[in-house]
XYZ file of N, CA and C in Angstrom:
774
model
N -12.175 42.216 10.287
C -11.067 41.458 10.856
C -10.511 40.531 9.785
N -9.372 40.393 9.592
C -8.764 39.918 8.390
C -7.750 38.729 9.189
N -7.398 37.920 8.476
C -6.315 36.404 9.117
C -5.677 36.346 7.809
N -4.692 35.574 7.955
C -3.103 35.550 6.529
C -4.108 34.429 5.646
N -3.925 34.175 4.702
C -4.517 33.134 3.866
C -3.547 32.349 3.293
N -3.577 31.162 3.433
C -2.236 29.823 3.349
C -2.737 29.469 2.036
N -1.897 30.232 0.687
C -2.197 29.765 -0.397
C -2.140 27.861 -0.513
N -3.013 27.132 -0.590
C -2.020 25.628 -0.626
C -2.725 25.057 -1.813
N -3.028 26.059 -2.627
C -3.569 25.774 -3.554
C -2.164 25.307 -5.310
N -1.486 24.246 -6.023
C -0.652 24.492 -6.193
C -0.011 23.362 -6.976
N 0.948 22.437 -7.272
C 1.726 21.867 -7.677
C 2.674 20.689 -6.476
N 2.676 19.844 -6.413
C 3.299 18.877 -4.999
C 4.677 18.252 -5.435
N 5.750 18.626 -5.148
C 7.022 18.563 -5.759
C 6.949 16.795 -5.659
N 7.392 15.801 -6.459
C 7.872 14.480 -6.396
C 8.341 14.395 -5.460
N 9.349 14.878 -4.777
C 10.521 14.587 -3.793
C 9.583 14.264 -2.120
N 9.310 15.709 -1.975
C 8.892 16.219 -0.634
C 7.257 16.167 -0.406
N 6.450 16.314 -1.455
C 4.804 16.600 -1.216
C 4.437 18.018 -0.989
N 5.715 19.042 -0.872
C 5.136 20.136 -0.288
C 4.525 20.792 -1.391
N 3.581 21.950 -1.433
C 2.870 22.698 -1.969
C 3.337 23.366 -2.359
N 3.014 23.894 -4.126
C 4.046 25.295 -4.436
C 3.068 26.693 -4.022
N 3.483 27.510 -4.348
C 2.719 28.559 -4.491
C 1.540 29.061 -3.331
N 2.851 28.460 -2.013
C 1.719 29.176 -0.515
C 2.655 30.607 -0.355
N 1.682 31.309 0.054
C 2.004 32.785 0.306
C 1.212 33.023 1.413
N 1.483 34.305 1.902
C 1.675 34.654 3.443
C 1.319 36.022 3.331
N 0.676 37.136 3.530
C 0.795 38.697 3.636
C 1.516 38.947 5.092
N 2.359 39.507 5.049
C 3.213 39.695 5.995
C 2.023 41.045 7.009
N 1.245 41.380 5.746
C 0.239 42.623 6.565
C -0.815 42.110 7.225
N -1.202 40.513 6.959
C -2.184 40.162 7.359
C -1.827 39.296 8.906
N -0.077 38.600 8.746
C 0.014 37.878 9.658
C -0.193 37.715 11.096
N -0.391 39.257 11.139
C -1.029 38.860 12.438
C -2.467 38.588 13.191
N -2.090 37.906 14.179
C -3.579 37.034 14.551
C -3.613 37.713 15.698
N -4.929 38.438 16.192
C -4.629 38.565 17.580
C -6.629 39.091 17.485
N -7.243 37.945 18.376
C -8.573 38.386 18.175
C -8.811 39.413 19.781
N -9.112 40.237 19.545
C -9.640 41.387 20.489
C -10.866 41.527 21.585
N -11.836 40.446 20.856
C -12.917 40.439 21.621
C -13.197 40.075 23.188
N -13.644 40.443 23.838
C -13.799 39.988 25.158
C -13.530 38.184 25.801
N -14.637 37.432 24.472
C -14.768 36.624 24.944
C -13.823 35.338 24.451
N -12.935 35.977 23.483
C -11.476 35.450 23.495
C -10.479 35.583 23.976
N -9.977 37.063 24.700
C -9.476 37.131 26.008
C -9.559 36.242 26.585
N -10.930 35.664 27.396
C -11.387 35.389 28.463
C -10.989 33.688 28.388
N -11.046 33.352 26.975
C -10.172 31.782 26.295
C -9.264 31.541 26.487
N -8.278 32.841 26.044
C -7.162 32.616 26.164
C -6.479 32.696 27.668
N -7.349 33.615 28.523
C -6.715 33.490 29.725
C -6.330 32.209 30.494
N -7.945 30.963 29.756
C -7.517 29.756 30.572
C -6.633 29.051 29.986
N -6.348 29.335 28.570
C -4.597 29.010 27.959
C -3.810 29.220 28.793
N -3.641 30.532 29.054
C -2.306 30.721 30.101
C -2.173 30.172 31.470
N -3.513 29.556 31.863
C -3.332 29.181 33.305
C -3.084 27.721 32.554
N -4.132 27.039 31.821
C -3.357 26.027 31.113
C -1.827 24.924 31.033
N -1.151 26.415 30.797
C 0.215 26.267 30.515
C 0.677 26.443 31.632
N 0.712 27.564 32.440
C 1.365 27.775 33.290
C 0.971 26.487 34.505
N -0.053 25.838 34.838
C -0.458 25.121 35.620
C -1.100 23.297 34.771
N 0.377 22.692 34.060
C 0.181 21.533 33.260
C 0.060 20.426 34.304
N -0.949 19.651 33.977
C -1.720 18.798 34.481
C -0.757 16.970 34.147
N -0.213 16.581 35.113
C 0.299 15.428 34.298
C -0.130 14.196 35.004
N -0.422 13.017 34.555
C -0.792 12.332 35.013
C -0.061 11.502 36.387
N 0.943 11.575 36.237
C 1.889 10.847 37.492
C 1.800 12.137 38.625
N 1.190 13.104 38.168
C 1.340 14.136 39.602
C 0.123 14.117 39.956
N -1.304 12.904 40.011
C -2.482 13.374 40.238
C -2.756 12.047 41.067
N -3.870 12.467 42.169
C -3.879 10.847 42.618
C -4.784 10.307 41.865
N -4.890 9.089 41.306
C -5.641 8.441 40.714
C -5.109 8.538 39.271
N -6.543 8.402 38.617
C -6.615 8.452 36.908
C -6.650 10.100 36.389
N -6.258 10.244 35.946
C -6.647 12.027 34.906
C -7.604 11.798 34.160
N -9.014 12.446 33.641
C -10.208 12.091 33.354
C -10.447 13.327 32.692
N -10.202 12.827 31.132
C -10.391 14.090 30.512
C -11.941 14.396 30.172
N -12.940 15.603 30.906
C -14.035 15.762 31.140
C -14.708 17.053 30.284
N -16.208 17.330 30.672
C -16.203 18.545 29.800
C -15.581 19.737 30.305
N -15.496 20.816 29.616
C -14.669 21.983 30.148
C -13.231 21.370 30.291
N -12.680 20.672 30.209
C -11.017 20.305 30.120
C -10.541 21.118 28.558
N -9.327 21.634 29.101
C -8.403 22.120 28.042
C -7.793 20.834 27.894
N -6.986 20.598 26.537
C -6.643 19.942 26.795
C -5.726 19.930 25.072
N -4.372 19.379 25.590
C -4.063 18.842 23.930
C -3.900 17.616 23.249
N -3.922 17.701 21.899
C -4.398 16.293 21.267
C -3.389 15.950 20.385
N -2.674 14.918 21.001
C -1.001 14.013 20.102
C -1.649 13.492 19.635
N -1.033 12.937 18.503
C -1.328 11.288 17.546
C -0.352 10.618 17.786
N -0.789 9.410 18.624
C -0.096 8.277 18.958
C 0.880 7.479 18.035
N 0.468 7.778 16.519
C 1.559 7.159 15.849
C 2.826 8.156 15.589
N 2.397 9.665 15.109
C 3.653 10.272 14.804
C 3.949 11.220 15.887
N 2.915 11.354 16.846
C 3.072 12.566 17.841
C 3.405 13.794 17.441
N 2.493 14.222 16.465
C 2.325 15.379 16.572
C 1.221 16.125 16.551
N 1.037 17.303 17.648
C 0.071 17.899 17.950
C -1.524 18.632 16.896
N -2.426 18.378 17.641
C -3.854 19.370 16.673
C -3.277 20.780 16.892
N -3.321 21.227 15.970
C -2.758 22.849 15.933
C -3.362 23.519 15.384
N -4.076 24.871 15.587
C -4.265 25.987 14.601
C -3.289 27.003 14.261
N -3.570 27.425 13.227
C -3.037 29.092 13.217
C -4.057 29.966 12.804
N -3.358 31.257 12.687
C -4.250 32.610 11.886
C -4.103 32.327 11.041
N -4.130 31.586 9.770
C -3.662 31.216 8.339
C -5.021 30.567 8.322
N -5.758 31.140 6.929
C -6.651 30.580 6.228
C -6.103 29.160 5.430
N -7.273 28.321 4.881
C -6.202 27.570 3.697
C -6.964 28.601 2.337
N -5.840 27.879 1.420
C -6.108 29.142 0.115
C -7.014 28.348 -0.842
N -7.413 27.147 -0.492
C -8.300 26.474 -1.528
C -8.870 25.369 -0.449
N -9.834 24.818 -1.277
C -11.100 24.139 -0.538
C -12.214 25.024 -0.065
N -12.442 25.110 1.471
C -12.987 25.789 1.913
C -12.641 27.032 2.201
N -11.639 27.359 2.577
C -11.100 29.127 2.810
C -11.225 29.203 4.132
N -11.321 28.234 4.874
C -11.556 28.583 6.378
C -10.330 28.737 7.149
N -10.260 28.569 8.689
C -9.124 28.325 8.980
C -8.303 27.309 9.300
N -6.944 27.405 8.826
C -6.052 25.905 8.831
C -6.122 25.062 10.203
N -6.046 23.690 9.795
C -5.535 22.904 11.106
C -4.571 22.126 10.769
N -3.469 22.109 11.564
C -1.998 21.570 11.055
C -1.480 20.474 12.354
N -0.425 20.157 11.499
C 0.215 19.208 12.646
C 1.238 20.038 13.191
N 2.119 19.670 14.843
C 3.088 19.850 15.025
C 3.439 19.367 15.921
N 5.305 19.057 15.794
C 5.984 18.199 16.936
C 5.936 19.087 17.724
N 6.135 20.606 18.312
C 6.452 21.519 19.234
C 5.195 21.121 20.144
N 5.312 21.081 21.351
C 4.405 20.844 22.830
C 4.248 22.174 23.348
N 5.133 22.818 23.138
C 4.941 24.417 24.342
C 3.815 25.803 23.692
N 3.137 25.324 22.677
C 2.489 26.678 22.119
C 0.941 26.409 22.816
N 0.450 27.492 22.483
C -1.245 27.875 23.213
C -2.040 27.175 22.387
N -1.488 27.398 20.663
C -2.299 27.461 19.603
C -2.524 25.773 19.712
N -2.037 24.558 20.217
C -2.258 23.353 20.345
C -3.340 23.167 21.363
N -3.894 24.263 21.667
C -5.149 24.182 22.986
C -5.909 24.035 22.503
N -7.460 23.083 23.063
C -8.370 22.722 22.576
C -9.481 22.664 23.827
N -10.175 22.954 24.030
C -11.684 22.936 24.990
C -12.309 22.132 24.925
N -13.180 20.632 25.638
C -13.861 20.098 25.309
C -15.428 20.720 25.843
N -16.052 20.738 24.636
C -17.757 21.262 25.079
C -18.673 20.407 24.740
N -19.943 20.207 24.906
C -20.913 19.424 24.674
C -20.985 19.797 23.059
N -22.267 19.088 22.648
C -22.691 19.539 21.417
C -23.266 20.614 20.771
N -23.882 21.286 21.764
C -24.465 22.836 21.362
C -26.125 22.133 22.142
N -26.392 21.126 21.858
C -28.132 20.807 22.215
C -28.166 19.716 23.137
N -27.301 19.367 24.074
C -27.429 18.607 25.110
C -26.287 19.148 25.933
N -26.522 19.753 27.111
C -25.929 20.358 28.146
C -24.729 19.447 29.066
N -24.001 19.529 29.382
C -22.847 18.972 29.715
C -22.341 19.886 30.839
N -22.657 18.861 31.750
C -21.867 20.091 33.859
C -20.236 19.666 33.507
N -20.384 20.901 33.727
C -18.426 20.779 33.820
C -17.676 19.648 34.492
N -16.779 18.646 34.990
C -16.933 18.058 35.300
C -16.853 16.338 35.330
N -18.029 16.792 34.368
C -18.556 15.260 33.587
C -17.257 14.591 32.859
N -16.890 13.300 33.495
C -16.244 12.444 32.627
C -16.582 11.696 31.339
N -16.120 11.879 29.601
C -16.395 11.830 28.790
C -16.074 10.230 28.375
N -17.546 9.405 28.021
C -17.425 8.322 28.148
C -17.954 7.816 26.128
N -17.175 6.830 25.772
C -17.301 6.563 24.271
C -18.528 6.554 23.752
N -18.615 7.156 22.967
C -19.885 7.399 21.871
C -20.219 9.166 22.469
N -20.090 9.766 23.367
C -19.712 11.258 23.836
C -19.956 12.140 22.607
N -21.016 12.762 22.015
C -21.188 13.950 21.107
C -20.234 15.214 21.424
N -19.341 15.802 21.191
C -18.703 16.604 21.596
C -18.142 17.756 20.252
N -17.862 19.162 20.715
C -17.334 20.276 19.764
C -15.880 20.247 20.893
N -14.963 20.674 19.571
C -13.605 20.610 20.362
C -13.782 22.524 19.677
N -13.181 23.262 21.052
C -13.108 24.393 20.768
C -11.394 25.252 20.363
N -11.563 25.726 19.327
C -10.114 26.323 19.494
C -9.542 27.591 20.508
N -8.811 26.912 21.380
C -8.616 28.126 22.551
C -8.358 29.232 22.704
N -7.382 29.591 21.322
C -7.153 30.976 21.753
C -7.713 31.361 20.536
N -8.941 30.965 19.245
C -9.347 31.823 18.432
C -10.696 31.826 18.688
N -11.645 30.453 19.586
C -12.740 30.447 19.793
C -12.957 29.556 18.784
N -12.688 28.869 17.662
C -13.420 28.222 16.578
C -13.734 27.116 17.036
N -14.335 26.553 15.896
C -14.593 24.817 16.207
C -14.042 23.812 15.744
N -13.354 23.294 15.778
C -12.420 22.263 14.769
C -13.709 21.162 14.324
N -13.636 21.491 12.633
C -14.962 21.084 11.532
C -14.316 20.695 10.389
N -15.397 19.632 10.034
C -14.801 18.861 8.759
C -16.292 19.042 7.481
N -15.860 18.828 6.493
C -16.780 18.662 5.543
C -16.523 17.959 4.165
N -16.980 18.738 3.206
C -17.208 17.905 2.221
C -15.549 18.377 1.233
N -14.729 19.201 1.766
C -13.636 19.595 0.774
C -12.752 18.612 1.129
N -11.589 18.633 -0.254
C -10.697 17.917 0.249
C -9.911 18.489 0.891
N -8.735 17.618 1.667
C -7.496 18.095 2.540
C -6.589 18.716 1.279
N -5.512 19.746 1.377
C -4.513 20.081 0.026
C -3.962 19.099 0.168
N -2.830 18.359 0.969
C -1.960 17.634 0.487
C -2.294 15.745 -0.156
N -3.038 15.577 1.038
C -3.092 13.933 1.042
C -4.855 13.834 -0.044
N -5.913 14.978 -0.267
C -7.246 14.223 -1.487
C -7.985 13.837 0.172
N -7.804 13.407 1.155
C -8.560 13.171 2.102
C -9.833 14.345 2.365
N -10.785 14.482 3.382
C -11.574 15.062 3.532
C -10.742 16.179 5.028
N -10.991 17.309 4.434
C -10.199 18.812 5.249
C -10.959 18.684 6.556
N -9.963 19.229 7.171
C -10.190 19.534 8.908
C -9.650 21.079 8.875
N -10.294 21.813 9.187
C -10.447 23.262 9.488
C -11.064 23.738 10.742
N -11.036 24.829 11.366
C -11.695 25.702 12.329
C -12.583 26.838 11.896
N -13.580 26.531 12.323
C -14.650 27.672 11.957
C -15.934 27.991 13.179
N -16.743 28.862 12.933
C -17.629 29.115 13.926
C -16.828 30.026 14.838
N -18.230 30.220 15.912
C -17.810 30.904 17.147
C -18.571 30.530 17.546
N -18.784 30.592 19.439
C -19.527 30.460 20.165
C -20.919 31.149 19.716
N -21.472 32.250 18.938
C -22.907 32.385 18.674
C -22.857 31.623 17.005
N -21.915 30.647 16.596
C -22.236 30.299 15.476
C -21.285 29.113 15.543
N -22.319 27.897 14.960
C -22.148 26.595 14.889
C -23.059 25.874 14.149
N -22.272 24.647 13.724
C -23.385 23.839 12.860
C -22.864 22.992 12.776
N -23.706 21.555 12.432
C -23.496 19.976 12.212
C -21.979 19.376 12.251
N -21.134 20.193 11.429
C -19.749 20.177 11.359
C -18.980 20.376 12.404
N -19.384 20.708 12.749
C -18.610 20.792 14.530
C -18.748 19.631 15.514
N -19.487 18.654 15.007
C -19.439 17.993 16.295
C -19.033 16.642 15.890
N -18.352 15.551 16.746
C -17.404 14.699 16.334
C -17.483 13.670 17.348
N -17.165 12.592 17.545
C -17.777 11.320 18.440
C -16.522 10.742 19.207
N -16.579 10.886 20.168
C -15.734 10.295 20.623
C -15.434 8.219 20.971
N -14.814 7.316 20.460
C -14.647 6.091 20.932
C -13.316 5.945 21.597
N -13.719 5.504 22.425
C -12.398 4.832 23.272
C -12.199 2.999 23.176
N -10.955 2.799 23.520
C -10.772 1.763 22.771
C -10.084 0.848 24.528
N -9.492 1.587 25.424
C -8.716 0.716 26.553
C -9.246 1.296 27.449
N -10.689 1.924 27.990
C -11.108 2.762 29.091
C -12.539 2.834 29.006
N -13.190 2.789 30.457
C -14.419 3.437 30.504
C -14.623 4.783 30.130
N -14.011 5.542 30.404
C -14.040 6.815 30.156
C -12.977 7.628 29.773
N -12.890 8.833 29.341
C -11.690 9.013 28.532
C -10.705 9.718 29.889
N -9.269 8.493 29.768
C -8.261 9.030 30.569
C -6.850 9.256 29.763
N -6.442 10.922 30.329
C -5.302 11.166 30.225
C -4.109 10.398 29.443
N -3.099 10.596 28.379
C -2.176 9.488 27.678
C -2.837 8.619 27.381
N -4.474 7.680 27.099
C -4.497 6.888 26.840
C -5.591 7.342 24.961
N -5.100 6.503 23.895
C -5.443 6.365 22.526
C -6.998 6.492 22.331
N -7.206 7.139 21.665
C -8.838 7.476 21.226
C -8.857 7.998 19.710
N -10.508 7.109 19.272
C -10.711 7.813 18.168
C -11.570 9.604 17.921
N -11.658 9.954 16.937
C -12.722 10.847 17.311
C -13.276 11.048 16.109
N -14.290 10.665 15.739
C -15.009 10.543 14.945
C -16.115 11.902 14.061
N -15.725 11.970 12.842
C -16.894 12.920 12.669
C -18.295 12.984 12.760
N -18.960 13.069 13.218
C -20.520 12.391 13.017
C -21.039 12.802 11.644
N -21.506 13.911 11.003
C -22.188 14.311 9.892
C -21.587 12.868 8.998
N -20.408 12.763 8.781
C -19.826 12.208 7.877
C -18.867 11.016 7.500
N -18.635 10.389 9.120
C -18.267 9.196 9.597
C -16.971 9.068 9.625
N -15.737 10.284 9.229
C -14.828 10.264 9.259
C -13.923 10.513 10.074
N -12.680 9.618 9.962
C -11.849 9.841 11.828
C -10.692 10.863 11.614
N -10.762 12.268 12.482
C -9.628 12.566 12.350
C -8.261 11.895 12.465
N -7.540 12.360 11.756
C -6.396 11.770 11.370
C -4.958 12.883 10.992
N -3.572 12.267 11.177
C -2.587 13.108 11.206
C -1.577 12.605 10.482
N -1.323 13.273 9.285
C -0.377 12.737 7.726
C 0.861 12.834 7.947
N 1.902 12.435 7.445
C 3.187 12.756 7.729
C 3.304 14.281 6.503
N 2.811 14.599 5.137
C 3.177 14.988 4.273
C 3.653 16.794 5.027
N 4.284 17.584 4.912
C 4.661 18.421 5.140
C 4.391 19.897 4.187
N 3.801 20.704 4.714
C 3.952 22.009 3.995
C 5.144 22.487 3.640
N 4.948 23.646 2.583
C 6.714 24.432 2.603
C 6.500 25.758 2.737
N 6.938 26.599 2.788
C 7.106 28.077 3.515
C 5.673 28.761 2.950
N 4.936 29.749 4.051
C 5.402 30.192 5.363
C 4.987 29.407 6.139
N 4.789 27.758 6.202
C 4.473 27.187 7.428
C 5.053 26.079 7.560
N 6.901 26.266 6.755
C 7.626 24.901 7.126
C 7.691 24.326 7.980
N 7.201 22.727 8.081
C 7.877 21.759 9.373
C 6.441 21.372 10.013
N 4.992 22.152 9.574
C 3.637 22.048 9.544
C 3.211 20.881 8.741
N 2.952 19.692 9.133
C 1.943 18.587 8.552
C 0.594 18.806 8.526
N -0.095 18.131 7.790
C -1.444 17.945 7.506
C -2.137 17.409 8.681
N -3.713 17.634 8.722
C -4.607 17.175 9.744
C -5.612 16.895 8.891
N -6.173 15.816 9.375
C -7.382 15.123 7.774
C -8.217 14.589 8.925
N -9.016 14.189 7.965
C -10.152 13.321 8.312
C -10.604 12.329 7.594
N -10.618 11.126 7.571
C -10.780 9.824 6.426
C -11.510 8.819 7.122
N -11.753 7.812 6.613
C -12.823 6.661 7.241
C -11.649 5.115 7.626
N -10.849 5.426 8.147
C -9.597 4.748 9.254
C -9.692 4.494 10.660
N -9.257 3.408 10.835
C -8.614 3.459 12.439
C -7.359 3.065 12.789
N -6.548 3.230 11.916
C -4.990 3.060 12.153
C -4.576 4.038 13.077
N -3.129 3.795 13.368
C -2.591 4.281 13.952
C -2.666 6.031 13.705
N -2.854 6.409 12.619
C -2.746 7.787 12.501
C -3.937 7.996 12.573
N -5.032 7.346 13.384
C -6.376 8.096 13.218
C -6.724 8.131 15.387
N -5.407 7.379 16.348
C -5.427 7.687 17.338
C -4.404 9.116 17.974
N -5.537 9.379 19.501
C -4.774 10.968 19.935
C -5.236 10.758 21.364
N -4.263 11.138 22.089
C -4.364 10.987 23.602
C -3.953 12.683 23.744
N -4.808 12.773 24.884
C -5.309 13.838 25.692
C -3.679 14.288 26.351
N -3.101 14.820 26.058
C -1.636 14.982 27.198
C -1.450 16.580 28.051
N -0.968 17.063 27.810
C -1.577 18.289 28.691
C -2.207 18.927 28.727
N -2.442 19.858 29.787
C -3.803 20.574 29.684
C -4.349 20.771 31.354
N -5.744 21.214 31.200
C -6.233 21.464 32.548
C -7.450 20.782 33.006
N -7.797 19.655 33.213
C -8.494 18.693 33.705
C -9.924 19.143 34.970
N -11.073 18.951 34.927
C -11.738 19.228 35.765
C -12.819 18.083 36.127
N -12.422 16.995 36.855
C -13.399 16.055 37.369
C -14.427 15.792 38.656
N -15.456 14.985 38.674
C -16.066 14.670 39.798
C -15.792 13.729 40.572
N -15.994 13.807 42.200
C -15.396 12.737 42.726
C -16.513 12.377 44.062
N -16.989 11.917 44.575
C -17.818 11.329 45.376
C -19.163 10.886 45.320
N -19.312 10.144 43.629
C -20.182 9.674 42.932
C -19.799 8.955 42.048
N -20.764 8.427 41.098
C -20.457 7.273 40.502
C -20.371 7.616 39.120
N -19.540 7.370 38.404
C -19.370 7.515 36.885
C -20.952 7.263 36.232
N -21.803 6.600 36.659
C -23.404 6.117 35.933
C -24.217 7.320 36.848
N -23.591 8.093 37.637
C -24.741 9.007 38.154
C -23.424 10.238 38.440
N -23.217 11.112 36.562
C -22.644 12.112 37.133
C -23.433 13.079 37.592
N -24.650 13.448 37.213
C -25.067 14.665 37.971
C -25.958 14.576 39.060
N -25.404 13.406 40.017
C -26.353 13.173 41.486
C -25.473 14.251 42.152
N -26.423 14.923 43.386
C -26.374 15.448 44.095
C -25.042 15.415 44.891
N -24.663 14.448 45.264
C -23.562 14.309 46.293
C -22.445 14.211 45.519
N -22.584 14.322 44.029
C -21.359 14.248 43.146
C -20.656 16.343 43.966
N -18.926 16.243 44.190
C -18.548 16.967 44.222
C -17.739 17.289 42.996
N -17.234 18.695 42.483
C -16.672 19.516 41.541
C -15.281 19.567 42.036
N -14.055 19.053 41.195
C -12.960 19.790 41.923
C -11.926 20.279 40.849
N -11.182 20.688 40.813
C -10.393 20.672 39.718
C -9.173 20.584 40.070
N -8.277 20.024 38.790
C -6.866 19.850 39.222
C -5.625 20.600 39.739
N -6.316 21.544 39.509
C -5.219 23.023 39.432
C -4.683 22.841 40.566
């Protein structure tokens, strides 16, 4: 199985920041993973979308929990966590994570899951300090940081990698909240890398073709404004006839927003 590879390896014009020398195989561009259990991802993309969750249409608070789809703005420039089928062409070689203003694509979908070694009921409202893997929805990866740099900004790279039978340390990322007990809907959060203490974060600097109008996604040791992201659409699944300090008592019920 082959994905396009985002040369961004290159030269950064004075003017603009963009990258010279990204290339594209027009034979490779397409992304389309086949397997069962990305189907089965992407299907809850499409209900996702087709069935957007907004906070003024819900009674109460929106409570972004585990198993929530969900997408992730940055409060300062608003623009979305994004993947594509595009490798980057230097650093790690994995797959890209980009910015974007557009709201209506799949590829801005994200899954919240536990960590891989502490179990998480669907459900569960995600409360600060929260160990969590953000999953990519319609490729299955894990949105992971490490030791390379980002191409444009020298920061530390944010990429997608893994699959559900493959994961490691890099995948998992901390959630703090800053105006909430628990994490609700439109409201600002950090998310922290754990291995490496760094906060994702969202650059203004811009790529240039084939992924014009695509910003950078980093990870650095910040809490400015470009290092917050609120939860905005998506598909929400909370508990309700129990107490936030006892989610998995008995009389806690399952419901979802749909």
């Amino acid at each position: 199985r082959t994905s396009s590879r985002l040369g961004l390896a290159g030269d950064m014009d004075a003017g603009g920041g963009q990258m010279a020398g990204l290339a594209c195989s027009h034979e490779n561009s397409r992304f389309i993973n086949q397997s069962v259990n990305m189907r089965s991802i992407f299907t809850i993309v499409l209900l996702a979308w087709i069935t957007l969750v907004r906070g003024e249409e819900m009674a109460g608070p929106s409570h972004v929990t585990c198993g929530s789809v969900v997408k992730l703005r940055n409060s300062q420039n608003g623009r979305h966590l994004h993947s594509l089928g595009v490798n980057y062409g230097s650093g790690s070689g994995q797959q890209a994570v980009v910015g974007t203003h557009a709201g209506d694509s799949s590829e801005s979908m994200w899954v919240v899951r536990d960590d891989g070694s502490t179990p998480c009921s669907q459900g569960t409202p995600i409360q600060s300090g929260f160990r969590l893997r953000l999953q990519h929805a319609q490729t299955g990866k894990w949105l992971h940081s490490h030791g390379h740099k980002s191409p444009l900004s020298g920061n530390q790279e944010v990429s997608c990698f893994g699959s559900n039978q493959q994961s490691d340390p890099g995948d998992i990322w901390v959630v703090e909240l800053k105006e909430t007990k628990v994490w609700e809907q439109d409201s600002p959060v950090l998310i922290k890398h754990e291995s490496t203490g760094a906060y994702l974060g969202s650059g203004k600097k811009e790529y240039g073709n084939p992924i014009s109008g695509y910003s950078e996604m980093y990870a650095a040791k910040g809490k400015g404004g470009e290092h917050m992201f609120m939860a905005t659409d998506g598909v929400s699944l909370f508990l309700t006839k129990c107490s936030l300090t006892r989610p998995h008592a008995h009389s806690c019920s399952l419901v979802s927003s749909l």
